[in-house]
C-alpha cells in the first residue's frame, strides 16, 4: 500500500517539498515547538520570511548573522527558513549536522545569475585578481572564490585586501558598484542582480516621498544606483533594522524585501513603515523564492526530516575556505 508519505517522498525532487495534507485542526506553532525539543533542532529564519515563520524561529537575521549562527549552533538539526544558498552555507559550515530546507525550489535570482561553469571562464580571464563573492551565491561559486562577504561586512572585507591587489566582485553588480564608490577601489564586476532589488521604481518612490515628506528613505545596497542616490540611509537588512531603532524619524520608506517590515514594526510599534513600490502593478515587493516557505512546509520538513541539503565533500571543503576567511576578517573587525 502506497502511503501519503511514500508518495510525497517520491515526488520530492519534482515538487521541491513534501506535498502532504496538514490537519487544519493542528496547532502548528505548538507542534513545531515540540519537534524542536524532541529532535534538538534549531530554526534559522531570514528577515524576508513570512511573519509566522519569523515568530517560530530561534534566530532571525541577515546572511552574515545566519552564517555565524549556523557555524556555532550545537543543535543536531538545522532547519533553514530561507533560500537554497543559505541552507547550503549552513551545510558547508556544519557538515555533521542535518540541514533541512522546507522547499528546495526556494532559490535566488541573484545566485542563479552566476552559473559556476561560466563564472570559472570569466575568472580565468583575470588570473592576477582575487575573487570576493557576495554570500548570495551557490556553493559552486563559493568554491571558486577567495573570500566571501555579506552586505554587512563587504566594505571591511574589501578594505582588508592590499590596495595593489586587483579584485573581481561577484555576483551582484549593484552592490559591487556601490562598494566601488564607498571604498574607492576599482573592481571587475560580474553582471548579476537580485530581481527584488532591481525592480524598485525611482519614480514611484519619489512620488511616495512627496506624499510622506517627513519619511526617511532607507535602502539595501543591492538596489540600483539611482535609487541609492535618493536614500537617507543605505545598509544591510540588519543595518536597516538597527537604523530604525536608533533614528528619531517616525516614518520610513523601506526599499528592500517587505519581510523586514514585520521586525521593524515589532521593534518600533509607534513608527510607520511604508514598503517601497516596484515598477509593476504590485503594491509591494516580495521575493517569490523566500515566500515559497510556509508554516505547513516547515512543520512537514521537521516532522519527516525532508528535504535535506547534501553535497559532495570536495565541494564543501572548497566552499568553506572563503567563508572561514570572511568569518575571520569579520571577527577581527568586531562584526
Short mmCIF file of C-alpha atoms in Angstrom, two decimals:
data_model
loop_
_atom_site.label_atom_id
_atom_site.label_comp_id
_atom_site.label_asym_id
_atom_site.label_seq_id
_atom_site.Cartn_x
_atom_site.Cartn_y
_atom_site.Cartn_z
CA UNK A 1 0.00 0.00 0.00
CA UNK A 2 1.38 3.39 -1.02
CA UNK A 3 1.14 5.85 1.88
CA UNK A 4 0.85 9.63 1.54
CA UNK A 5 4.41 9.96 2.88
CA UNK A 6 5.80 7.45 0.35
CA UNK A 7 4.08 9.31 -2.48
CA UNK A 8 5.29 12.70 -1.18
CA UNK A 9 8.89 11.46 -0.93
CA UNK A 10 8.67 10.03 -4.46
CA UNK A 11 7.66 13.45 -5.78
CA UNK A 12 10.05 15.43 -3.56
CA UNK A 13 12.65 16.34 -6.18
CA UNK A 14 9.99 17.28 -8.71
CA UNK A 15 7.88 19.41 -6.37
CA UNK A 16 10.64 20.60 -4.02
CA UNK A 17 8.70 19.90 -0.82
CA UNK A 18 6.67 17.18 0.91
CA UNK A 19 3.28 17.66 -0.71
CA UNK A 20 1.03 16.31 2.04
CA UNK A 21 -2.20 17.40 3.67
CA UNK A 22 -1.81 19.02 7.10
CA UNK A 23 -4.69 18.69 9.54
CA UNK A 24 -6.29 22.15 9.80
CA UNK A 25 -7.01 21.49 13.50
CA UNK A 26 -3.30 21.10 14.22
CA UNK A 27 -1.66 23.88 16.24
CA UNK A 28 1.40 24.26 14.05
CA UNK A 29 3.15 26.65 16.45
CA UNK A 30 2.87 24.10 19.30
CA UNK A 31 3.85 21.19 17.02
CA UNK A 32 6.95 22.99 15.77
CA UNK A 33 8.00 23.80 19.35
CA UNK A 34 7.52 20.11 20.24
CA UNK A 35 9.63 18.97 17.29
CA UNK A 36 12.39 21.43 18.17
CA UNK A 37 12.69 19.91 21.66
CA UNK A 38 12.32 16.27 20.57
CA UNK A 39 14.86 16.49 17.75
CA UNK A 40 17.25 19.07 19.21
CA UNK A 41 16.51 21.23 16.18
CA UNK A 42 17.07 24.94 15.65
CA UNK A 43 15.17 27.12 13.18
CA UNK A 44 17.16 29.85 11.46
CA UNK A 45 15.00 32.32 9.53
CA UNK A 46 15.84 35.18 7.21
CA UNK A 47 14.16 38.56 7.70
CA UNK A 48 12.36 38.09 4.37
CA UNK A 49 10.36 35.07 5.56
CA UNK A 50 6.64 35.38 6.26
CA UNK A 51 5.79 36.69 9.78
CA UNK A 52 4.56 33.32 11.14
CA UNK A 53 7.89 31.69 10.30
CA UNK A 54 9.83 34.57 11.85
CA UNK A 55 7.76 34.15 15.02
CA UNK A 56 8.65 30.44 15.45
CA UNK A 57 12.35 30.91 14.60
CA UNK A 58 15.10 30.61 17.21
CA UNK A 59 17.19 33.14 15.35
CA UNK A 60 16.20 35.74 12.75
CA UNK A 61 18.86 37.57 10.80
CA UNK A 62 20.54 38.50 7.55
CA UNK A 63 23.09 36.42 5.66
CA UNK A 64 26.03 37.22 7.96
CA UNK A 65 24.16 36.58 11.21
CA UNK A 66 22.64 33.36 9.89
CA UNK A 67 26.07 32.12 8.77
CA UNK A 68 27.52 32.80 12.21
CA UNK A 69 24.62 31.04 13.95
CA UNK A 70 24.90 28.03 11.63
CA UNK A 71 28.62 27.77 12.43
CA UNK A 72 28.22 27.80 16.22
CA UNK A 73 24.95 26.01 16.96
CA UNK A 74 25.05 22.75 18.96
CA UNK A 75 21.71 21.57 17.56
CA UNK A 76 21.58 18.22 15.74
CA UNK A 77 19.25 19.56 13.06
CA UNK A 78 19.34 22.98 11.40
CA UNK A 79 16.06 23.95 9.77
CA UNK A 80 16.81 26.80 7.41
CA UNK A 81 13.82 29.00 6.65
CA UNK A 82 15.37 30.94 3.81
CA UNK A 83 16.59 30.14 0.32
CA UNK A 84 18.76 27.36 -1.10
CA UNK A 85 22.18 29.07 -0.97
CA UNK A 86 21.64 29.89 2.73
CA UNK A 87 20.88 26.26 3.62
CA UNK A 88 23.92 25.23 1.54
CA UNK A 89 26.05 27.64 3.58
CA UNK A 90 24.80 26.05 6.81
CA UNK A 91 25.73 22.59 5.49
CA UNK A 92 29.16 23.85 4.41
CA UNK A 93 29.82 25.13 7.93
CA UNK A 94 28.20 22.23 9.81
CA UNK A 95 28.70 19.04 7.76
CA UNK A 96 27.98 16.76 10.71
CA UNK A 97 24.52 18.27 11.19
CA UNK A 98 21.37 17.52 9.26
CA UNK A 99 20.31 20.66 7.35
CA UNK A 100 16.70 20.91 6.19
CA UNK A 101 15.06 23.38 3.81
CA UNK A 102 11.23 23.47 3.72
CA UNK A 103 11.14 23.92 -0.07
CA UNK A 104 14.09 23.02 -2.32
CA UNK A 105 12.73 25.32 -5.02
CA UNK A 106 13.26 28.35 -2.77
CA UNK A 107 16.12 29.55 -4.94
CA UNK A 108 17.57 33.02 -5.54
CA UNK A 109 17.58 35.06 -8.74
CA UNK A 110 20.95 36.58 -7.79
CA UNK A 111 22.58 33.20 -7.11
CA UNK A 112 21.09 31.83 -10.34
CA UNK A 113 22.61 34.73 -12.31
CA UNK A 114 26.11 33.25 -11.78
CA UNK A 115 26.41 29.70 -13.17
CA UNK A 116 29.73 28.24 -11.87
CA UNK A 117 30.92 26.95 -15.27
CA UNK A 118 30.51 30.42 -16.86
CA UNK A 119 31.98 32.19 -13.85
CA UNK A 120 35.07 29.96 -13.94
CA UNK A 121 35.75 31.07 -17.56
CA UNK A 122 35.21 34.71 -16.54
CA UNK A 123 37.57 34.37 -13.56
CA UNK A 124 40.26 32.74 -15.72
CA UNK A 125 40.39 35.91 -17.85
CA UNK A 126 41.79 37.76 -14.79
CA UNK A 127 44.47 35.42 -13.37
CA UNK A 128 46.05 38.11 -11.17
CA UNK A 129 42.73 39.05 -9.49
CA UNK A 130 41.36 37.63 -6.25
CA UNK A 131 37.64 36.86 -6.12
CA UNK A 132 35.40 38.37 -3.45
CA UNK A 133 31.91 36.89 -3.75
CA UNK A 134 28.74 38.06 -2.08
CA UNK A 135 27.31 35.25 0.05
CA UNK A 136 24.16 35.22 -2.14
CA UNK A 137 25.73 32.66 -4.47
CA UNK A 138 25.84 28.89 -4.92
CA UNK A 139 28.35 26.55 -3.30
CA UNK A 140 29.93 26.24 -6.75
CA UNK A 141 30.67 29.98 -6.87
CA UNK A 142 31.91 29.97 -3.27
CA UNK A 143 34.36 27.22 -4.22
CA UNK A 144 35.74 29.47 -6.99
CA UNK A 145 36.16 32.43 -4.61
CA UNK A 146 38.93 33.63 -2.30
CA UNK A 147 36.78 35.50 0.24
CA UNK A 148 33.01 35.62 0.81
CA UNK A 149 31.28 38.78 2.04
CA UNK A 150 27.80 39.93 3.01
CA UNK A 151 26.20 43.36 2.70
CA UNK A 152 27.02 43.84 6.42
CA UNK A 153 30.75 43.27 6.10
CA UNK A 154 31.59 43.83 2.40
CA UNK A 155 33.27 47.18 2.99
CA UNK A 156 35.54 45.76 5.72
CA UNK A 157 36.35 42.72 3.59
CA UNK A 158 37.42 44.87 0.63
CA UNK A 159 39.45 47.18 2.88
CA UNK A 160 41.29 44.13 4.28
CA UNK A 161 42.74 43.39 0.81
CA UNK A 162 46.04 45.15 -0.07
CA UNK A 163 45.44 48.18 -2.31
CA UNK A 164 47.67 46.84 -5.07
CA UNK A 165 45.74 43.56 -5.29
CA UNK A 166 43.13 43.64 -8.11
CA UNK A 167 39.67 42.27 -7.26
CA UNK A 168 36.80 40.55 -9.05
CA UNK A 169 33.50 41.13 -7.26
CA UNK A 170 30.60 38.74 -7.88
CA UNK A 171 27.75 38.17 -8.44
CA UNK A 172 25.85 41.44 -7.68
CA UNK A 173 26.75 44.36 -9.97
CA UNK A 174 24.65 46.85 -7.97
CA UNK A 175 26.29 46.01 -4.65
CA UNK A 176 29.66 45.99 -6.45
CA UNK A 177 29.08 49.46 -7.92
CA UNK A 178 28.03 50.78 -4.51
CA UNK A 179 31.18 49.31 -2.92
CA UNK A 180 33.42 50.85 -5.58
CA UNK A 181 32.02 54.27 -4.59
CA UNK A 182 32.30 53.54 -0.87
CA UNK A 183 35.84 52.14 -0.86
CA UNK A 184 37.38 53.89 -3.86
CA UNK A 185 38.63 50.51 -5.08
CA UNK A 186 38.27 49.63 -8.75
CA UNK A 187 36.85 46.12 -9.15
CA UNK A 188 35.88 43.94 -12.07
CA UNK A 189 32.16 43.15 -11.67
CA UNK A 190 30.21 40.06 -12.67
CA UNK A 191 26.91 41.08 -14.30
CA UNK A 192 24.38 39.62 -11.82
CA UNK A 193 21.48 41.16 -9.90
CA UNK A 194 18.62 40.46 -7.47
CA UNK A 195 15.18 40.58 -9.11
CA UNK A 196 13.60 42.07 -5.97
CA UNK A 197 16.02 44.98 -5.64
CA UNK A 198 16.26 45.66 -9.38
CA UNK A 199 12.59 46.47 -9.92
CA UNK A 200 12.06 49.26 -7.41
CA UNK A 201 10.61 52.27 -9.17
CA UNK A 202 12.52 55.53 -8.68
CA UNK A 203 9.50 57.48 -9.96
CA UNK A 204 7.06 55.78 -7.57
CA UNK A 205 9.41 56.15 -4.59
CA UNK A 206 9.82 59.86 -5.40
CA UNK A 207 6.02 60.30 -5.53
CA UNK A 208 5.71 58.40 -2.25
CA UNK A 209 8.22 60.80 -0.69
CA UNK A 210 6.09 63.76 -1.84
CA UNK A 211 3.09 62.24 -0.03
CA UNK A 212 5.22 61.49 3.05
CA UNK A 213 7.70 64.39 3.22
CA UNK A 214 8.89 63.52 6.75
CA UNK A 215 9.63 59.90 5.89
CA UNK A 216 13.24 58.80 5.53
CA UNK A 217 14.16 56.57 2.59
CA UNK A 218 16.21 53.57 3.71
CA UNK A 219 17.59 51.16 1.09
CA UNK A 220 19.54 47.93 0.68
CA UNK A 221 22.77 48.27 -1.36
CA UNK A 222 21.54 45.65 -3.86
CA UNK A 223 19.28 48.39 -5.27
CA UNK A 224 20.24 50.27 -8.43
CA UNK A 225 22.36 53.43 -8.17
CA UNK A 226 19.56 55.99 -8.91
CA UNK A 227 17.51 54.58 -6.00
CA UNK A 228 20.52 54.58 -3.66
CA UNK A 229 21.24 58.19 -4.65
CA UNK A 230 17.98 59.37 -3.01
CA UNK A 231 18.30 57.22 0.12
CA UNK A 232 18.81 58.79 3.55
CA UNK A 233 20.45 55.59 4.76
CA UNK A 234 21.90 52.54 2.96
CA UNK A 235 22.58 49.31 4.81
CA UNK A 236 22.23 45.55 5.09
CA UNK A 237 18.91 44.15 6.24
CA UNK A 238 20.15 44.14 9.84
CA UNK A 239 21.66 47.60 9.31
CA UNK A 240 18.29 48.96 8.16
CA UNK A 241 16.52 47.44 11.17
CA UNK A 242 19.06 48.88 13.64
CA UNK A 243 18.87 52.29 11.97
CA UNK A 244 15.10 52.47 12.54
CA UNK A 245 15.65 51.60 16.21
CA UNK A 246 18.16 54.39 16.88
CA UNK A 247 16.91 57.05 14.45
CA UNK A 248 14.45 59.73 15.56
CA UNK A 249 12.23 59.80 12.45
CA UNK A 250 8.71 58.41 12.78
CA UNK A 251 8.16 57.35 9.16
CA UNK A 252 10.31 55.29 6.78
CA UNK A 253 10.03 54.30 3.15
CA UNK A 254 11.71 50.88 3.15
CA UNK A 255 13.44 49.91 -0.09
CA UNK A 256 14.06 46.19 0.32
CA UNK A 257 12.00 42.99 0.52
CA UNK A 258 8.84 43.55 2.56
CA UNK A 259 9.51 40.72 5.05
CA UNK A 260 11.74 43.01 7.14
CA UNK A 261 8.78 45.25 7.96
CA UNK A 262 7.49 42.63 10.45
CA UNK A 263 10.58 43.01 12.67
CA UNK A 264 10.73 46.79 12.16
CA UNK A 265 7.13 47.12 13.37
CA UNK A 266 7.73 44.77 16.33
CA UNK A 267 10.80 46.76 17.42
CA UNK A 268 9.20 50.18 16.75
CA UNK A 269 5.43 49.85 17.31
CA UNK A 270 4.85 53.62 17.28
CA UNK A 271 6.60 54.19 13.94
CA UNK A 272 5.23 53.88 10.40
CA UNK A 273 6.92 51.73 7.74
CA UNK A 274 5.95 52.07 4.11
CA UNK A 275 7.10 49.43 1.59
CA UNK A 276 8.67 50.98 -1.49
CA UNK A 277 6.75 50.13 -4.68
CA UNK A 278 8.24 48.25 -7.64
CA UNK A 279 7.82 49.29 -11.28
CA UNK A 280 4.91 46.93 -11.87
CA UNK A 281 1.29 46.71 -10.77
CA UNK A 282 2.07 45.32 -7.30
CA UNK A 283 1.85 47.47 -4.18
CA UNK A 284 4.94 45.99 -2.56
CA UNK A 285 7.99 43.95 -3.47
CA UNK A 286 8.08 40.35 -2.23
CA UNK A 287 10.72 37.76 -3.10
CA UNK A 288 8.79 34.86 -4.67
CA UNK A 289 11.55 32.43 -3.64
CA UNK A 290 11.57 33.46 0.03
CA UNK A 291 7.79 33.24 0.17
CA UNK A 292 7.75 29.61 -1.09
CA UNK A 293 8.42 28.53 2.51
CA UNK A 294 5.25 28.26 4.58
CA UNK A 295 4.49 27.22 8.16
CA UNK A 296 2.95 23.97 6.85
CA UNK A 297 6.06 23.11 4.80
CA UNK A 298 8.24 23.97 7.79
CA UNK A 299 6.25 21.61 10.03
CA UNK A 300 6.33 18.75 7.50
CA UNK A 301 10.05 19.13 6.89
CA UNK A 302 10.73 18.94 10.64
CA UNK A 303 8.34 16.01 11.18
CA UNK A 304 9.79 13.85 8.38
CA UNK A 305 13.29 15.43 8.11
CA UNK A 306 12.97 16.09 4.38
CA UNK A 307 14.04 17.83 2.14
CA UNK A 308 17.65 17.56 3.31
CA UNK A 309 20.59 19.51 1.90
CA UNK A 310 23.51 17.32 0.85
CA UNK A 311 26.68 17.99 -1.15
CA UNK A 312 29.93 16.35 -2.19
CA UNK A 313 32.67 16.69 0.43
CA UNK A 314 35.22 18.08 -2.04
CA UNK A 315 32.83 20.90 -2.98
CA UNK A 316 32.00 21.58 0.67
CA UNK A 317 35.68 21.85 1.66
CA UNK A 318 36.47 24.18 -1.26
CA UNK A 319 33.43 26.38 -0.50
CA UNK A 320 34.25 26.54 3.22
CA UNK A 321 37.67 28.18 2.82
CA UNK A 322 36.43 31.61 1.63
CA UNK A 323 33.61 31.57 4.23
CA UNK A 324 36.13 30.88 7.01
CA UNK A 325 38.19 33.78 5.69
CA UNK A 326 35.12 36.04 5.87
CA UNK A 327 34.26 34.98 9.42
CA UNK A 328 37.87 35.54 10.47
CA UNK A 329 38.01 39.07 8.98
CA UNK A 330 34.54 39.88 10.40
CA UNK A 331 35.58 38.75 13.89
CA UNK A 332 38.72 40.94 13.76
CA UNK A 333 36.57 43.88 12.65
CA UNK A 334 34.13 43.28 15.53
CA UNK A 335 31.19 42.46 13.28
#
